[in-house]
XYZ file of C-alpha atoms in Angstrom:
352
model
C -10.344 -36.771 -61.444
C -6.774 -36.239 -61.354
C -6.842 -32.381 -61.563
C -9.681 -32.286 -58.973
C -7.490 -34.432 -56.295
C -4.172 -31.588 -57.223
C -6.926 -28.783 -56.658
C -8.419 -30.058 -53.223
C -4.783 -30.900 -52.271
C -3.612 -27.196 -53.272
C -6.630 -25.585 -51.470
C -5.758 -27.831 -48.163
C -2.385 -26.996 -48.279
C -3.084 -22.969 -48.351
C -6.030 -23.619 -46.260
C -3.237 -25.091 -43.546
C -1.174 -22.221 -44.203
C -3.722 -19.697 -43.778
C -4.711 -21.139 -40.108
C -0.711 -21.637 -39.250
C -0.240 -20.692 -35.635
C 1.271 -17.288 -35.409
C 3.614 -15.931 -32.398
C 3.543 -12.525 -32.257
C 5.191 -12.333 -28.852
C 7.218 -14.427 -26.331
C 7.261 -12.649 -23.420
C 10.116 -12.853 -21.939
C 12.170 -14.052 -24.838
C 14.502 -15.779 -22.269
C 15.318 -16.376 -18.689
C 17.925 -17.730 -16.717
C 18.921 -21.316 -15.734
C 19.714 -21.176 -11.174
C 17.232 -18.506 -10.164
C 16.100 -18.519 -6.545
C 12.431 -18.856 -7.805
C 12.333 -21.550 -9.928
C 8.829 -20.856 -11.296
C 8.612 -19.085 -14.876
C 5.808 -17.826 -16.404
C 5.909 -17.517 -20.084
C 2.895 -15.278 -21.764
C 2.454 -16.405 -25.593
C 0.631 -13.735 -27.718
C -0.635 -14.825 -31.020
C -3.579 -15.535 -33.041
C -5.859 -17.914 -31.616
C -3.443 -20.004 -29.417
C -4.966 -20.193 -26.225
C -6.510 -23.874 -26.638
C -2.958 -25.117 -28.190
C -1.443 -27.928 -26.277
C 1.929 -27.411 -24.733
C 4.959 -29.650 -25.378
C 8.686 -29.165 -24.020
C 11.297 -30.393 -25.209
C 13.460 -30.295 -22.481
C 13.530 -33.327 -20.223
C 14.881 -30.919 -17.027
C 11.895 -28.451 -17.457
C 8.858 -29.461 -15.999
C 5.058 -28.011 -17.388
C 3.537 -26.887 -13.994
C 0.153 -25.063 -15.714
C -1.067 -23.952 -19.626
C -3.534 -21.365 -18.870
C -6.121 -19.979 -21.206
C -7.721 -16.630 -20.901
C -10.927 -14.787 -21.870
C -9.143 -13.842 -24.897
C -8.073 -16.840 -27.218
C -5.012 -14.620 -28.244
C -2.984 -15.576 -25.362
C -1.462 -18.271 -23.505
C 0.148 -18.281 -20.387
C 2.651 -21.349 -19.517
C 3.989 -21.837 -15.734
C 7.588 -23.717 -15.716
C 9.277 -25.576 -12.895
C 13.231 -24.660 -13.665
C 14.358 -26.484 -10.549
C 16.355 -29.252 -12.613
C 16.790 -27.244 -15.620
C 20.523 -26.058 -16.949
C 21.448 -23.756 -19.532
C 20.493 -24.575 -22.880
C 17.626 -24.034 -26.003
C 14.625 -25.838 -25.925
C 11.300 -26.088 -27.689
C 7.995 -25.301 -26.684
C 5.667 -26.751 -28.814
C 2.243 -25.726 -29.181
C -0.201 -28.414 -31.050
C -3.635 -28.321 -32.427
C -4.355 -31.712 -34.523
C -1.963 -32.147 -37.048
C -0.841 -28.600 -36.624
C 2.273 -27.500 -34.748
C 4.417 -24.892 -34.061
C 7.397 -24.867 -32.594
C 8.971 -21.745 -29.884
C 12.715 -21.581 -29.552
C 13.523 -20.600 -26.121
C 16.696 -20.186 -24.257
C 17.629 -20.725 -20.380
C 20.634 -18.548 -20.218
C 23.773 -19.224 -17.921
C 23.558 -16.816 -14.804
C 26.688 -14.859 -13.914
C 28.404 -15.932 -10.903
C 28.592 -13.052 -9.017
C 24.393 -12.220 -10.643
C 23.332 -11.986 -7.016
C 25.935 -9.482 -5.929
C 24.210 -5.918 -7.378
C 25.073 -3.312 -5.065
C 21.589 -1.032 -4.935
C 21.628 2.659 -4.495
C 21.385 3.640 -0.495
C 21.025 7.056 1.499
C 24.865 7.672 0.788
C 24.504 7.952 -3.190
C 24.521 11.526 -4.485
C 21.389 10.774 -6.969
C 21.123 12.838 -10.377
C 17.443 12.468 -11.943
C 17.725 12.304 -15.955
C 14.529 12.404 -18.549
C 16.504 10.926 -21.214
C 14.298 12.657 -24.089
C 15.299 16.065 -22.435
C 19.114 15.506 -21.577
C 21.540 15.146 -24.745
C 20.898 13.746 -27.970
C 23.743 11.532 -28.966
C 22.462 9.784 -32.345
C 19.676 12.127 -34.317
C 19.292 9.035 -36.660
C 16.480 7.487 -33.865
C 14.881 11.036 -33.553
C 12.052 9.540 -35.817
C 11.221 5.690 -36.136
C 9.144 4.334 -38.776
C 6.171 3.116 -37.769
C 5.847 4.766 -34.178
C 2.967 6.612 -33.354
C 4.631 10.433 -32.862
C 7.078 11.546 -35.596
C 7.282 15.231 -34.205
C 10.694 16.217 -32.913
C 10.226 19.931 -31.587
C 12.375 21.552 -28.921
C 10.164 24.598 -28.985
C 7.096 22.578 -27.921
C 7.071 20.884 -24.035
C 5.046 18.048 -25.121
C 6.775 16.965 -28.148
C 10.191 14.971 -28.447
C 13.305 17.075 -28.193
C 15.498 13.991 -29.513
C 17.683 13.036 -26.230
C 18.890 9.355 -26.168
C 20.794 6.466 -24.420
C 24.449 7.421 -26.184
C 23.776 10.687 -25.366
C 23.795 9.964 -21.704
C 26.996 7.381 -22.433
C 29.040 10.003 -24.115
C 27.885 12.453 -20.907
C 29.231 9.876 -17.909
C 32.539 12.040 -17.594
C 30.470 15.140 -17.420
C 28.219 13.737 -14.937
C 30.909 12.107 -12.584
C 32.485 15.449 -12.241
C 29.607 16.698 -10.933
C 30.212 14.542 -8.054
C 26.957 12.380 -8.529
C 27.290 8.568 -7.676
C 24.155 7.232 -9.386
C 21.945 8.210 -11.839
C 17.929 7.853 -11.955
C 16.427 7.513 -15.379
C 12.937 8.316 -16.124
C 11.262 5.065 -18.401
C 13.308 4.190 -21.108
C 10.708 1.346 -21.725
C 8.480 1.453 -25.594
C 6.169 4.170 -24.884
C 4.379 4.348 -28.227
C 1.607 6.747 -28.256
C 0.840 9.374 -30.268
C 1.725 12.020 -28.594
C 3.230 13.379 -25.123
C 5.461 10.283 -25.400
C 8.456 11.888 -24.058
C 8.227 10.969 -20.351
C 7.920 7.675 -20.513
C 5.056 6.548 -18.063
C 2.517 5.183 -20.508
C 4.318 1.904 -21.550
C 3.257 0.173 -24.496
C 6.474 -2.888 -24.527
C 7.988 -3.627 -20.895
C 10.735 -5.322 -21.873
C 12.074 -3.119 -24.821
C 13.634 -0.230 -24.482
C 11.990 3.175 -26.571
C 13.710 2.565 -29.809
C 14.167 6.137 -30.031
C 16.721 6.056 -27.018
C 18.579 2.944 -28.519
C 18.116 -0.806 -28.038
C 18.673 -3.103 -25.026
C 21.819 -3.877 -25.849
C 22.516 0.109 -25.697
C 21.219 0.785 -22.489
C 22.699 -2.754 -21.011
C 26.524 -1.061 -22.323
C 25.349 1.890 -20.328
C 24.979 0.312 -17.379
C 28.240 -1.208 -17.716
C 30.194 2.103 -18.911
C 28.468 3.769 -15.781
C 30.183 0.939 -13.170
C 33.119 1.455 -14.370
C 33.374 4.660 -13.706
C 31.749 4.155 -10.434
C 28.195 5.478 -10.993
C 25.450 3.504 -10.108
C 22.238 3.694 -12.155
C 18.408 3.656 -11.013
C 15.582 2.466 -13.775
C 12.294 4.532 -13.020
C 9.296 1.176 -13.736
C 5.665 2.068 -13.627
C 3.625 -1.197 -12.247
C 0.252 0.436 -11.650
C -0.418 1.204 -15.259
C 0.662 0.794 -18.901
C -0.479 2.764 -21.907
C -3.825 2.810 -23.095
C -1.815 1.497 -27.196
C -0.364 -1.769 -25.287
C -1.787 -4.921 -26.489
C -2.686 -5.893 -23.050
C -5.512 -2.698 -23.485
C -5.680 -2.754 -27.557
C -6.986 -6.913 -27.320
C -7.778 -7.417 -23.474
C -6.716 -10.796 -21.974
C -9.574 -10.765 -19.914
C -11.912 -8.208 -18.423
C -10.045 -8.480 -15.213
C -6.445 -7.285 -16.265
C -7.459 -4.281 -15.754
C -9.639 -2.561 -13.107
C -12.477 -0.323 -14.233
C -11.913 -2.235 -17.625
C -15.616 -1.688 -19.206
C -15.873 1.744 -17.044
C -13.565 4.304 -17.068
C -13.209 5.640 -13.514
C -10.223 8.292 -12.424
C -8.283 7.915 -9.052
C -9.056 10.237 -6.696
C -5.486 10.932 -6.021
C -6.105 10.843 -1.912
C -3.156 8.374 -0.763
C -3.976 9.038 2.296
C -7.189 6.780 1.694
C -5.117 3.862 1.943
C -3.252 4.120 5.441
C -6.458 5.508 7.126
C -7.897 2.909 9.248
C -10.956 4.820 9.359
C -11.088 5.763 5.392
C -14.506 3.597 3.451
C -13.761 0.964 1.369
C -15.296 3.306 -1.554
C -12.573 5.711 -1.358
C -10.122 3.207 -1.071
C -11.232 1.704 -4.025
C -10.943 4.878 -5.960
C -7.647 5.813 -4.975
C -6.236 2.671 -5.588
C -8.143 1.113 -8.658
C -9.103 4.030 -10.670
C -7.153 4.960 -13.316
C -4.151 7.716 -13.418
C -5.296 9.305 -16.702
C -7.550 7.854 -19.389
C -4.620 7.011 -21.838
C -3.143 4.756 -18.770
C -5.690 2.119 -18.101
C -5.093 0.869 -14.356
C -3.207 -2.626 -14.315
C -5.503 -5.198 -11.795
C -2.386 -6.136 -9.319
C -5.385 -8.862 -7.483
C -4.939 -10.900 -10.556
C -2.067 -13.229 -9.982
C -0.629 -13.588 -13.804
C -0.981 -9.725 -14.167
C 1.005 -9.523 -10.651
C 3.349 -12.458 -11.713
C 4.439 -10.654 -15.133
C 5.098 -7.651 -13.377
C 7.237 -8.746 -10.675
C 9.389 -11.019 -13.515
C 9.480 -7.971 -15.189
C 11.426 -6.208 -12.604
C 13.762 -9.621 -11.927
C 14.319 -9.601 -15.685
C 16.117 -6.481 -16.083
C 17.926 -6.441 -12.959
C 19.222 -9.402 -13.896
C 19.522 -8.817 -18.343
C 21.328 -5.457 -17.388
C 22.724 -5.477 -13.856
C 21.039 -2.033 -12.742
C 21.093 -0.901 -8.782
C 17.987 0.300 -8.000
C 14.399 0.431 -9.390
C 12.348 3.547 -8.007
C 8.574 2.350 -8.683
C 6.421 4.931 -9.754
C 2.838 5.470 -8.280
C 3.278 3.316 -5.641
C 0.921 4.353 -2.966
C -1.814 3.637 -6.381
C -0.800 -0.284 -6.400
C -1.616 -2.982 -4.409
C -0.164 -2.974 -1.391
C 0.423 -6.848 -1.051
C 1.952 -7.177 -4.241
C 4.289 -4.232 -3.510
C 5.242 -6.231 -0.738
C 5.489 -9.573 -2.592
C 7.766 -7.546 -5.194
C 9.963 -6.087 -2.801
C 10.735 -9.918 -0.681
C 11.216 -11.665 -4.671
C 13.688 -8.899 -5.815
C 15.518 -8.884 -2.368
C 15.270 -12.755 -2.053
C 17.178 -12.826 -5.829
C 19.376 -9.666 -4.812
C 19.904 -10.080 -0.988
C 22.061 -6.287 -1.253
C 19.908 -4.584 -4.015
């Protein structure tokens, strides 16, 4: 009898371990305490989360909405950060007996965080594919584990190798030139299996293409740049992602994405959308259909899509200090939430 009870307890105990709650993502992995928007959305990707219960620990930090999708992968949690100070806190997702706990940390802002000075009409702006400009560490040429491995100068479409200390070690070179800012093509994950060079089908949007460096890399960038007077631009794609991003590889819901069961390609008219006199069809077409089939078409009218986006932009203005943000495809996204983006970033950066 005795054996039997150790059995059953050993096969509960695995059993328990087996079903654990896993975080796969956190996205973003932190924020700031004194934002002017006090709301934060946190998106929780995992196995089988989405009908967790949600738990802070934080007495300053207030749960405004837990919201579960389509997909029982995710979990999106709205925050109220109105009270909250800088600190680590919990959030604790519960299912029965089970729990798992989140660390998360409410970083202190900078003082002068508001203060970025954005690029204007009097910059002298130099455009820079990172891939194609200088390749400062060959050791990231190839990353394990990333879809394309080929690194061939001789072929436009592969990876010729350029990186973020290769653009660093360049600053003098540039400055001489006379520039005053520089515009850099996506440095965001862009891992798919081939033509990933330019950047524009992102697969991670808040980590920087570990074969251009790391965060932290491009973050010293920015700062090496200021001081030597240079401003710097980060090129941010919100009308699309790549078709390998787990938003497109295990769906949220059918409506992150327009066309999402149908493939359908934009019409490339952007005209369409500032005729008066243009039909809703074409409209619809220009704006909703995809750019290319390997860059499913992001649904902007769907307010947590539109919400990550624009926290997106806030998050690395803010994690890196960068002036300017040129926004690719923009006469392809919504034009309210274009709108929307541009009053939150200026609202957070009155001079950006």
């Amino acid at each position: 009898m005795k054996k039997k009870l150790f059995v059953l307890s050993c096969f509960c105990l695995f059993a328990s371990f087996l079903y654990s709650f896993k975080i796969t993502k956190v996205e973003p992995e932190f924020w700031w305490s004194n934002m002017t928007n006090t709301e934060l959305q946190v998106m929780l990707y995992g196995e089988d989360i989405a009908h967790a219960k949600v738990s802070i620990s934080s007495p300053d930090i207030l749960i405004k909405e837990v919201v579960s999708l389509e997909n029982p992968n995710y979990l999106i949690i709205y925050l109220d950060l109105a009270q909250a100070n800088a600190g680590k806190f919990e959030i604790t997702l519960s299912k029965g007996k089970e729990k798992k706990h989140v660390p998360y940390e409410l970083k202190q802002r900078k003082t002068d965080a508001k203060a970025v000075n954005g690029f204007n009409s009097s910059d002298v702006l130099y455009l820079i594919m990172p891939d194609r400009f200088a390749n400062g560490n060959p050791n990231n040429d190839i990353v394990k584990g990333m879809r394309e491995t080929k690194i061939d100068r001789n072929d436009q479409y592969a990876r010729h190798g350029g990186d973020i200390q290769g653009i660093s070690e360049r600053l003098n070179y540039l400055k001489d030139l006379g520039i005053t800012a520089i515009w850099l093509n996506p440095i965001c994950e862009n891992d798919m299996p081939s033509s990933s060079y330019h950047g524009y089908a992102v697969t991670d949007f808040y980590r920087v293409d570990r074969r251009f460096g790391s965060n932290e890399e491009f973050k010293q960038l920015v700062e090496k740049a200021h001081s030597k007077n240079i401003k710097v631009v980060m090129d941010m794609i919100f009308n699309h992602c790549g078709s390998y991003h787990h938003f497109f590889q295990d769906m949220p819901s059918k409506d992150w994405f327009n066309f999402s069961q149908n493939y359908t390609q934009t019409s490339y008219k952007t005209t369409t959308q500032y005729d008066p006199y243009t039909s809703d069809f074409d409209k619809k077409i220009a704006t909703k259909g995809w750019f290319v089939e390997s860059m499913p078409d992001l649904n902007h009218q769907n307010r947590h899509v539109a919400r990550y986006l624009i926290q997106n932009s806030i998050w690395w203005i803010e994690y890196t200090g960068i002036n300017g943000i040129r926004q690719d495809t923009h006469p392809y996204a919504d034009f309210d939430v274009m709108a929307t983006w541009c009053k939150e970033v200026t609202d957070e950066y009155p001079d950006f």
